[in-house]
Each structure stands twice: as C-alpha cells, then as structure tokens.
PDB file of C-alpha atoms in Angstrom:
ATOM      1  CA  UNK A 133     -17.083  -6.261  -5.033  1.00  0.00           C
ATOM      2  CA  UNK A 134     -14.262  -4.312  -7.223  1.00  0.00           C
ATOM      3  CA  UNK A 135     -17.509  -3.565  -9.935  1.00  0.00           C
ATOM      4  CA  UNK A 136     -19.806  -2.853  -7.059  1.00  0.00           C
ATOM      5  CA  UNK A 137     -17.945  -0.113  -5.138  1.00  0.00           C
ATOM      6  CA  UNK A 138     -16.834   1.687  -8.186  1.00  0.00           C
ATOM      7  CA  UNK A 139     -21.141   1.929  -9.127  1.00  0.00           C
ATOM      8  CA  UNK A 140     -21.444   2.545  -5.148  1.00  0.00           C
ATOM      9  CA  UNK A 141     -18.504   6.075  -5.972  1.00  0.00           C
ATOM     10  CA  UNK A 142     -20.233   6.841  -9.284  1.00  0.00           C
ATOM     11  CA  UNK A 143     -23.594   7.275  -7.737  1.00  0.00           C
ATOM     12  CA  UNK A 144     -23.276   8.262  -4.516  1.00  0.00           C
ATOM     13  CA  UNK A 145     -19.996  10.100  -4.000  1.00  0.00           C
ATOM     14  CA  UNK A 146     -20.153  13.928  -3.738  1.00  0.00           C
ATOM     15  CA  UNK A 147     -17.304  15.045  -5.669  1.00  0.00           C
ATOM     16  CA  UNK A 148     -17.677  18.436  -4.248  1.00  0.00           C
ATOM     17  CA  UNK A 149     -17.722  18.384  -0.625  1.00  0.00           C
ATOM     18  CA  UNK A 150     -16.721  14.298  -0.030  1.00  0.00           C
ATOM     19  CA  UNK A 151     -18.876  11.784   1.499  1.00  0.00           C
ATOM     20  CA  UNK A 152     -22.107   9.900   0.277  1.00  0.00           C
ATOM     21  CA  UNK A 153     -25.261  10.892  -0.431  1.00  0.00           C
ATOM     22  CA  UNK A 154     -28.138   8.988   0.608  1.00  0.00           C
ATOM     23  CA  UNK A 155     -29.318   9.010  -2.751  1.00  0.00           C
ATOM     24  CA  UNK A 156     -28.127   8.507  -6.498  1.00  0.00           C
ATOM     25  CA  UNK A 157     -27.245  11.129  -9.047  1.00  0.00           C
ATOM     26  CA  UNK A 158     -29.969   9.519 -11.264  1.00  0.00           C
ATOM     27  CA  UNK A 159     -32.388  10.261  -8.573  1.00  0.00           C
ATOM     28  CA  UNK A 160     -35.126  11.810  -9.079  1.00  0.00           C
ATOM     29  CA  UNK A 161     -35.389  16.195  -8.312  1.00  0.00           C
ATOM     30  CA  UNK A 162     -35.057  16.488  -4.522  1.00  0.00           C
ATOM     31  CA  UNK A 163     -34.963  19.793  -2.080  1.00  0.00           C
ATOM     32  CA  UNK A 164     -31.811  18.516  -1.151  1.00  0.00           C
ATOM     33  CA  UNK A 165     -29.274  15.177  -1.112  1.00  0.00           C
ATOM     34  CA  UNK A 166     -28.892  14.696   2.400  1.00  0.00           C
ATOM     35  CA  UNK A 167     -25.533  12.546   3.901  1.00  0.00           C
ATOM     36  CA  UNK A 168     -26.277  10.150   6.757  1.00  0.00           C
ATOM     37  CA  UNK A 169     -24.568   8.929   9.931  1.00  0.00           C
ATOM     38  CA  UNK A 170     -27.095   7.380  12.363  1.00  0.00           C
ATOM     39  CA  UNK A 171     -27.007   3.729  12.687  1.00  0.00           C
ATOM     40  CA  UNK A 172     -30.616   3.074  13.023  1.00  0.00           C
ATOM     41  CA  UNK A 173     -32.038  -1.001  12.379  1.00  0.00           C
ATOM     42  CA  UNK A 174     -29.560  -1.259   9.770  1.00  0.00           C
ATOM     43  CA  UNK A 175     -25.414   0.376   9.824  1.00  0.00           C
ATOM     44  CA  UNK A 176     -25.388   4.250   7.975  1.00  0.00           C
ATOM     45  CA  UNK A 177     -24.350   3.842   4.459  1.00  0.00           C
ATOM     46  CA  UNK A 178     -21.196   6.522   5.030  1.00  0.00           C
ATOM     47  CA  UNK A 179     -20.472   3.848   7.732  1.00  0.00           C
ATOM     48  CA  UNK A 180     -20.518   0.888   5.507  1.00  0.00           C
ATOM     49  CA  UNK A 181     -19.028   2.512   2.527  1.00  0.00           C
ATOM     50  CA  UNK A 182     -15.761   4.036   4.670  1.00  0.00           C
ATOM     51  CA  UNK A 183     -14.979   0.109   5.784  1.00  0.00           C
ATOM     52  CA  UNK A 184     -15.888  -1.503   2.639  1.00  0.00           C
ATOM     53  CA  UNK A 185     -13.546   0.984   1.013  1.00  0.00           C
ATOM     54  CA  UNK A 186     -11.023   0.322   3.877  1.00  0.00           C
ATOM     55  CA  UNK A 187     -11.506  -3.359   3.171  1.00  0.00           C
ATOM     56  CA  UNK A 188     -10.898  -3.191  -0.256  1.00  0.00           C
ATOM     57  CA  UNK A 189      -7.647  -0.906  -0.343  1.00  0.00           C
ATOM     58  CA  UNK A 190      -6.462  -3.646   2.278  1.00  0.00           C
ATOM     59  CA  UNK A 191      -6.925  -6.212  -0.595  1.00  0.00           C
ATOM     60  CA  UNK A 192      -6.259  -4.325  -4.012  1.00  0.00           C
ATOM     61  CA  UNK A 193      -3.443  -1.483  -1.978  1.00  0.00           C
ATOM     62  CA  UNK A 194      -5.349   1.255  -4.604  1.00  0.00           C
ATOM     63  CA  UNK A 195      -4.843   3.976  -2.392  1.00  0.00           C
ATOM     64  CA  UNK A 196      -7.372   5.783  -4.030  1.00  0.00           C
ATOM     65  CA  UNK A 197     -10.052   3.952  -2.196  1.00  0.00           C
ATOM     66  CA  UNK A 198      -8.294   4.630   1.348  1.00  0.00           C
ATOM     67  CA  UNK A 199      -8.225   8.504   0.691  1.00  0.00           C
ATOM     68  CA  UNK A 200     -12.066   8.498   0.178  1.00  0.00           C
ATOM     69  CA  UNK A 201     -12.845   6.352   3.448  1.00  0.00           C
ATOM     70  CA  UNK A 202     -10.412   8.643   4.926  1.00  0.00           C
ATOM     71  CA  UNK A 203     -12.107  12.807   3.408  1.00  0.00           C
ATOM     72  CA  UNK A 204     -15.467  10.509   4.194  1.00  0.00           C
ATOM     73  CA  UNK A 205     -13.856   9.915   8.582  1.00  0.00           C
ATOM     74  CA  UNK A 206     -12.883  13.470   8.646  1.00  0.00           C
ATOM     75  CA  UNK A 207     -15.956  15.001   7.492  1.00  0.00           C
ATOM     76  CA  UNK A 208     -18.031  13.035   9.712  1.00  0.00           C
ATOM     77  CA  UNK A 209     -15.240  13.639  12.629  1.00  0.00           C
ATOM     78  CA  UNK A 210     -17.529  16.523  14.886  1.00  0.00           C
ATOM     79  CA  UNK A 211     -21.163  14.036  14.831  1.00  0.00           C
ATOM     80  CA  UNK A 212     -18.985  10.949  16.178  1.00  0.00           C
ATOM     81  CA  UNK A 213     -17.798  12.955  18.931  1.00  0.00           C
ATOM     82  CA  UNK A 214     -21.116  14.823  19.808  1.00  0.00           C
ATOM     83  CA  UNK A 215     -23.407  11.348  19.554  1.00  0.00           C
ATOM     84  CA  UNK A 216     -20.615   8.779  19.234  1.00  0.00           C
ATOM     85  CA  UNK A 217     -23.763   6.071  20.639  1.00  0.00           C
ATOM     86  CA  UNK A 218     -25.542   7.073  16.952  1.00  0.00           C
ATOM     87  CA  UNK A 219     -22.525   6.292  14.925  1.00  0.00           C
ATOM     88  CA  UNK A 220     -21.436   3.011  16.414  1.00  0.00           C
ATOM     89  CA  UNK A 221     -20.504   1.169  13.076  1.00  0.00           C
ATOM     90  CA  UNK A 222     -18.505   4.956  11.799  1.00  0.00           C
ATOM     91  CA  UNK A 223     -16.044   4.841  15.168  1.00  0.00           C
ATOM     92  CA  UNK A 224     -15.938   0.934  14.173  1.00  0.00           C
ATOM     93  CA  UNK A 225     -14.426   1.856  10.682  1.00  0.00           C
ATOM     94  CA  UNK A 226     -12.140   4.440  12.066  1.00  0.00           C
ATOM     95  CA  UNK A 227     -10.713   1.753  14.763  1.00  0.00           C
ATOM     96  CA  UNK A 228     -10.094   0.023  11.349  1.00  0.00           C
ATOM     97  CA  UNK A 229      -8.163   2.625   9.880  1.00  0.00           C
ATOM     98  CA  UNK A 230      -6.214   3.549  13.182  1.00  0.00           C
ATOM     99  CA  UNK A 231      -5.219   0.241  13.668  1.00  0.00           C
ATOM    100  CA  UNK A 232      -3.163  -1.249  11.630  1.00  0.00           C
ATOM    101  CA  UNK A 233      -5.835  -4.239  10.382  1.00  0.00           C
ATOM    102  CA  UNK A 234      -4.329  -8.162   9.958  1.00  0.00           C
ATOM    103  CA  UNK A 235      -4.603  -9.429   6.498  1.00  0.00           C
ATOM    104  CA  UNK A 236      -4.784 -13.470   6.496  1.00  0.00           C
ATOM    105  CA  UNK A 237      -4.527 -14.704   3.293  1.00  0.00           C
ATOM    106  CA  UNK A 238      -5.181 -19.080   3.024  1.00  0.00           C
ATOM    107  CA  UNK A 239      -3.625 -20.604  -0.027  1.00  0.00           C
ATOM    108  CA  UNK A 240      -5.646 -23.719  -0.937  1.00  0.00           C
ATOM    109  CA  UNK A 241      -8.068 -24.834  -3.739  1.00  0.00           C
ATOM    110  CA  UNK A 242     -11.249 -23.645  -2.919  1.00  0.00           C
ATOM    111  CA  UNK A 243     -12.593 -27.460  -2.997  1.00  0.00           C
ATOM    112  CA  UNK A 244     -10.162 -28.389  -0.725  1.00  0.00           C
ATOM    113  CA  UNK A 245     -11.569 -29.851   2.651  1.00  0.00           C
ATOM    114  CA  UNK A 246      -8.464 -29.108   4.701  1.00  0.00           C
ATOM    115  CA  UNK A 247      -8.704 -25.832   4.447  1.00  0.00           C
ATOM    116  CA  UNK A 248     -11.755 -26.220   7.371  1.00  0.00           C
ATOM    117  CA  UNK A 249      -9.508 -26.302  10.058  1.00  0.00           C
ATOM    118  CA  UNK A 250      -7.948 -22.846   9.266  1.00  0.00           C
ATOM    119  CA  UNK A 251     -11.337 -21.489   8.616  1.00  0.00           C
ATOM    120  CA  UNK A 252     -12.305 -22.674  12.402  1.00  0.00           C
ATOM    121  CA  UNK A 253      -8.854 -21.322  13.989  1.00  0.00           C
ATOM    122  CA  UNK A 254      -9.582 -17.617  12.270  1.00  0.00           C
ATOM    123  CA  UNK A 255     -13.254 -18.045  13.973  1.00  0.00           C
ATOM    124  CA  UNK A 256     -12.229 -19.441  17.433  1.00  0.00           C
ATOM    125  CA  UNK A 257     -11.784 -15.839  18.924  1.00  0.00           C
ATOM    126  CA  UNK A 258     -13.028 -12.570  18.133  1.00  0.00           C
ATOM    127  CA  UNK A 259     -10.011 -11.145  15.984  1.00  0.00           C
ATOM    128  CA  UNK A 260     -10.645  -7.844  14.943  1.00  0.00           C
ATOM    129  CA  UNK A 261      -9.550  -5.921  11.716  1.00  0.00           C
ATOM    130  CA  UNK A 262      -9.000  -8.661   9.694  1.00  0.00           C
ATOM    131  CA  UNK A 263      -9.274  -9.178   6.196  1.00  0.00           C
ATOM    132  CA  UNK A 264      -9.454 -12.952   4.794  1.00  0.00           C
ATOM    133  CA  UNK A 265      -8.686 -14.009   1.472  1.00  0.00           C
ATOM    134  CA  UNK A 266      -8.099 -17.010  -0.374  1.00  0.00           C
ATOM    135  CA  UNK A 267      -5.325 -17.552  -3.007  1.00  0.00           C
ATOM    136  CA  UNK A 268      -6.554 -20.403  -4.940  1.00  0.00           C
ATOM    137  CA  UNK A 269      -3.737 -21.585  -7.359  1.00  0.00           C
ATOM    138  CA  UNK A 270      -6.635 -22.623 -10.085  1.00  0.00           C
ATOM    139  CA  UNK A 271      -8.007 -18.682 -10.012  1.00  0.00           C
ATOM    140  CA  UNK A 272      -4.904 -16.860 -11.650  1.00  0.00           C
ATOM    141  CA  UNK A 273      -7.164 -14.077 -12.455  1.00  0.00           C
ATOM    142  CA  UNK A 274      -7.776 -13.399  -8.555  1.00  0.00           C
ATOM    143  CA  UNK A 275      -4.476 -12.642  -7.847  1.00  0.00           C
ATOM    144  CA  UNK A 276      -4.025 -10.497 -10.629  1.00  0.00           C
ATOM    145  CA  UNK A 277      -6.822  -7.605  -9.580  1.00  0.00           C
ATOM    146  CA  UNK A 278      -5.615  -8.381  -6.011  1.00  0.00           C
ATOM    147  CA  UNK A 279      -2.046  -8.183  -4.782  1.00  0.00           C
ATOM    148  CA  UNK A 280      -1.946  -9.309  -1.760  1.00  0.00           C
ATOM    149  CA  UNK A 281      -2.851 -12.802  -3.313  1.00  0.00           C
ATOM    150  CA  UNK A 282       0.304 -12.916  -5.116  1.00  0.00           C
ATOM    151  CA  UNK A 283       3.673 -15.639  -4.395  1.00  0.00           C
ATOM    152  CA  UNK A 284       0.870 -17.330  -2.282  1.00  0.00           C
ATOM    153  CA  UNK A 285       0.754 -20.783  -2.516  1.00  0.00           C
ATOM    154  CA  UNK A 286      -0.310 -23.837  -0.874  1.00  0.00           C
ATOM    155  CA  UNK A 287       3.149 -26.215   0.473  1.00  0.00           C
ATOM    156  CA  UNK A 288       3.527 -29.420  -1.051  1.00  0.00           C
ATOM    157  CA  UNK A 289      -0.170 -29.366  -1.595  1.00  0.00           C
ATOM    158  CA  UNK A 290      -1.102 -28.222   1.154  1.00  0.00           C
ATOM    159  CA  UNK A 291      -3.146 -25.664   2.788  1.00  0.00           C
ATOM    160  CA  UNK A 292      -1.517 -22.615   4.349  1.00  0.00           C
ATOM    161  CA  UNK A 293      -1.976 -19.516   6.188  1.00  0.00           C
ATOM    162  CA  UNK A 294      -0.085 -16.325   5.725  1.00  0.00           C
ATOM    163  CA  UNK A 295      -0.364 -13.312   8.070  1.00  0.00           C
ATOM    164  CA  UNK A 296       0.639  -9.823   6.504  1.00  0.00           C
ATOM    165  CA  UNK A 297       0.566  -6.213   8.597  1.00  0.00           C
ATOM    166  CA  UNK A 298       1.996  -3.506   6.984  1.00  0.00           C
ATOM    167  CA  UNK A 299       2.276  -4.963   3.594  1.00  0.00           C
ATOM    168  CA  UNK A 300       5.070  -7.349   5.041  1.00  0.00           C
ATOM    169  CA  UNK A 301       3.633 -11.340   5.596  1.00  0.00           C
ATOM    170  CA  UNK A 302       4.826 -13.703   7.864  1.00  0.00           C
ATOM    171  CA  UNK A 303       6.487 -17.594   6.101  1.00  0.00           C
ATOM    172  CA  UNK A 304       3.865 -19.628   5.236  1.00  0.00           C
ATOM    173  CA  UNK A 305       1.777 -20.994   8.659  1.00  0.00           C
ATOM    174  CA  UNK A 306       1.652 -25.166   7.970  1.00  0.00           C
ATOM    175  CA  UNK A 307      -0.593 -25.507  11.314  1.00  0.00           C
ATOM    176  CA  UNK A 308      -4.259 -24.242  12.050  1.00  0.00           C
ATOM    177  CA  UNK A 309      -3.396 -23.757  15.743  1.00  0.00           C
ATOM    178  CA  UNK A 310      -0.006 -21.703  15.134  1.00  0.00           C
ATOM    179  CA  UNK A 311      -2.601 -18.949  12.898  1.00  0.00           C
ATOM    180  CA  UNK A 312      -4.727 -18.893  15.808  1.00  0.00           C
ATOM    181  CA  UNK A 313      -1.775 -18.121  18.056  1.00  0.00           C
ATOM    182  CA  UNK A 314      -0.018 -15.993  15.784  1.00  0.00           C
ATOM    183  CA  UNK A 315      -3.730 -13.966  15.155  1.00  0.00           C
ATOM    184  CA  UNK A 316      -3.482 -13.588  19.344  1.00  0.00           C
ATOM    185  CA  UNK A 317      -0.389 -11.218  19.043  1.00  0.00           C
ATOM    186  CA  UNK A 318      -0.617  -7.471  19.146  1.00  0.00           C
ATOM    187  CA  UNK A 319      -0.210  -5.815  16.235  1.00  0.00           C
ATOM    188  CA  UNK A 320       2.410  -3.199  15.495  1.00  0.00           C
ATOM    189  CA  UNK A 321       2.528   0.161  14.620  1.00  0.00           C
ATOM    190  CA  UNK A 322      -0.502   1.669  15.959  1.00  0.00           C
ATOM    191  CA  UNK A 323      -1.023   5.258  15.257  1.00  0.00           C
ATOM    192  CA  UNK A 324      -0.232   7.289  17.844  1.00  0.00           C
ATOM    193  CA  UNK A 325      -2.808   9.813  19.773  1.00  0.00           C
ATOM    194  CA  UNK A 326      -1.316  13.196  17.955  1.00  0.00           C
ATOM    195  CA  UNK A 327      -1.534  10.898  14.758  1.00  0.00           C
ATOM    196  CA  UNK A 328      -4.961  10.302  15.628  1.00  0.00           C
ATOM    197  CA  UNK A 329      -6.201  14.463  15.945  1.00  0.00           C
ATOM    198  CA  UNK A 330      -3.724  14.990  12.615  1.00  0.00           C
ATOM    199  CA  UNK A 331      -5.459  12.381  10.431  1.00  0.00           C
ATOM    200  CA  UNK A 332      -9.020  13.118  11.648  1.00  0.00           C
ATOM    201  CA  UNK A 333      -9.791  16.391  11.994  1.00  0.00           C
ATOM    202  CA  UNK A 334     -13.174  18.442  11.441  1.00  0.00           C
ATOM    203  CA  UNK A 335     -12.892  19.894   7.800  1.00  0.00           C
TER     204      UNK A 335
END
C-alpha cells in the first residue's frame, strides 16, 4: 500500500496547485489535466486518495501524507458545499479527518483461529473511522514501517485487541465482547465547529 500511494503522489499529484489529476504525468499531450470530484458508478479518485492517505498517516503517523489529504479537503472545500450529494465519498473522508478515527490494532499470528472472534466483534456494528491492523509477532518487518504495530503483542499466547485514539492505546483487551463494547464509546476530542471553518477553508 506504502509502494502504491507513493506511485499514486508521483503520478498524479499536482505539485503546483495540490490535488490529483485525473491523469498521469506520463500521459499522453492533453488540452488540459482536469481534477475530479463527482462520485459517479465508482468513488472520485481525489475522494479515494484523501482517505487512503488519511488511512495511511493513521498507520505509519508520516505526517506528510495527512498534509496532502488535508491541501487536497481544502481545495475541494467550495464543490462539497455547492453539490455536497456529488461528493458523497469527499464529505466521507473529511468526517474522517474531523473526527478523531479509532485505530484497533489485534496482536495474534496471522494463522491463528482465535483471532475470529475479534474479527466478528469489530464487524457486529457499523463502527466508523476505524483503522484495523494486525501485529503479528512472526512479521517483525511490519511493525517496523508501521508504528502503531509496535510493544503489541499477543498475552500468554493469546489473541488481543488494543484500541488507540490520539496516539494513546488502551491495556491490552483479553475479551472479543469488551472490544465491541469499548468500540461503542464516543470518541474524544472532536474538532470543534470554528476548528472545522479554520482547517477547511476555500484556498
């Protein structure tokens, strides 16, 4: 994914004026590079590069990645509030970045089979702005390109479920039901509405 979005920003990022083109540097001679929003049958690809950038700085911290999903929110800031029904999957990533998203890391082997009952508790409500990740203890490498993964380990062999907001995770979660219940709280720190028109403004 790491290898993927870095192609994605050499391609398609406009180091000029922010955002993504539709199409690739390498492309062939055009009138002119246009940037979409509208969802149509498939999400924009502005929309699905801000949260897969989002995503990804939620895994790796490179802040880097957050300030380009962010340049990429405000320049698309004036269309989502004109036609906000055309850029459904857009206001979805912003939500993303306004609220402060849950990052559940599991700390198993990936072979394991009781990891399944975590898997089902993250799955048995509609949890939104969450990240999942496994810290398997036989993938070293992993954890090194992604932080979040690290000092996680499974308990006495076990499988386990942390919960992290705000770069700060909760002890290690031995049951599947208690990560479903602790999923159910509200999360903290939710930007505020002047945070909101500060952060995303029309450039």
């Amino acid at each position: 994914a790491l290898l993927l979005n870095s192609r994605m920003l050499d391609l398609f990022w406009d180091k000029e004026e922010v955002g993504f083109f539709f199409t690739s540097n390498d492309h062939e001679l055009l009138i002119a590079r246009a940037k979409t929003l509208e969802d149509g049958v498939i999400h924009s690809g502005n929309s699905v590069a801000v949260m897969n950038l989002l995503r990804l700085h939620e895994l790796t911290l490179d802040e880097s990645l957050k300030d380009k999903a962010v340049q990429t929110l405000c320049l698309f800031n004036g269309r989502m509030r004109k036609a906000p029904a055309a850029a459904s999957f857009m206001i979805g990533a912003l939500d993303f970045y306004l609220e402060p998203p849950i990052s559940v890391v599991l700390a198993a082997r990936r072979d394991d089979g009781e990891i399944a009952p975590f898997v089902s508790a993250l799955n048995s409500a509609y949890f939104p702005n969450k990240v999942v990740s496994l810290a398997d203890p036989a993938d070293p490498k992993t954890a090194e390109l992604l932080p979040v993964l690290r000092g996680k380990k499974p308990s006495a062999g076990k499988p386990v479920a942390y919960v992290c907001r705000d770069s700060t995770c909760s002890a290690p979660i031995l049951e599947p039901q208690d990560l479903a219940s602790r999923l159910g709280g509200k999360a903290s720190g939710k930007a505020s509405r002047k945070d909101v028109e500060k952060k995303v403004e029309v450039r």
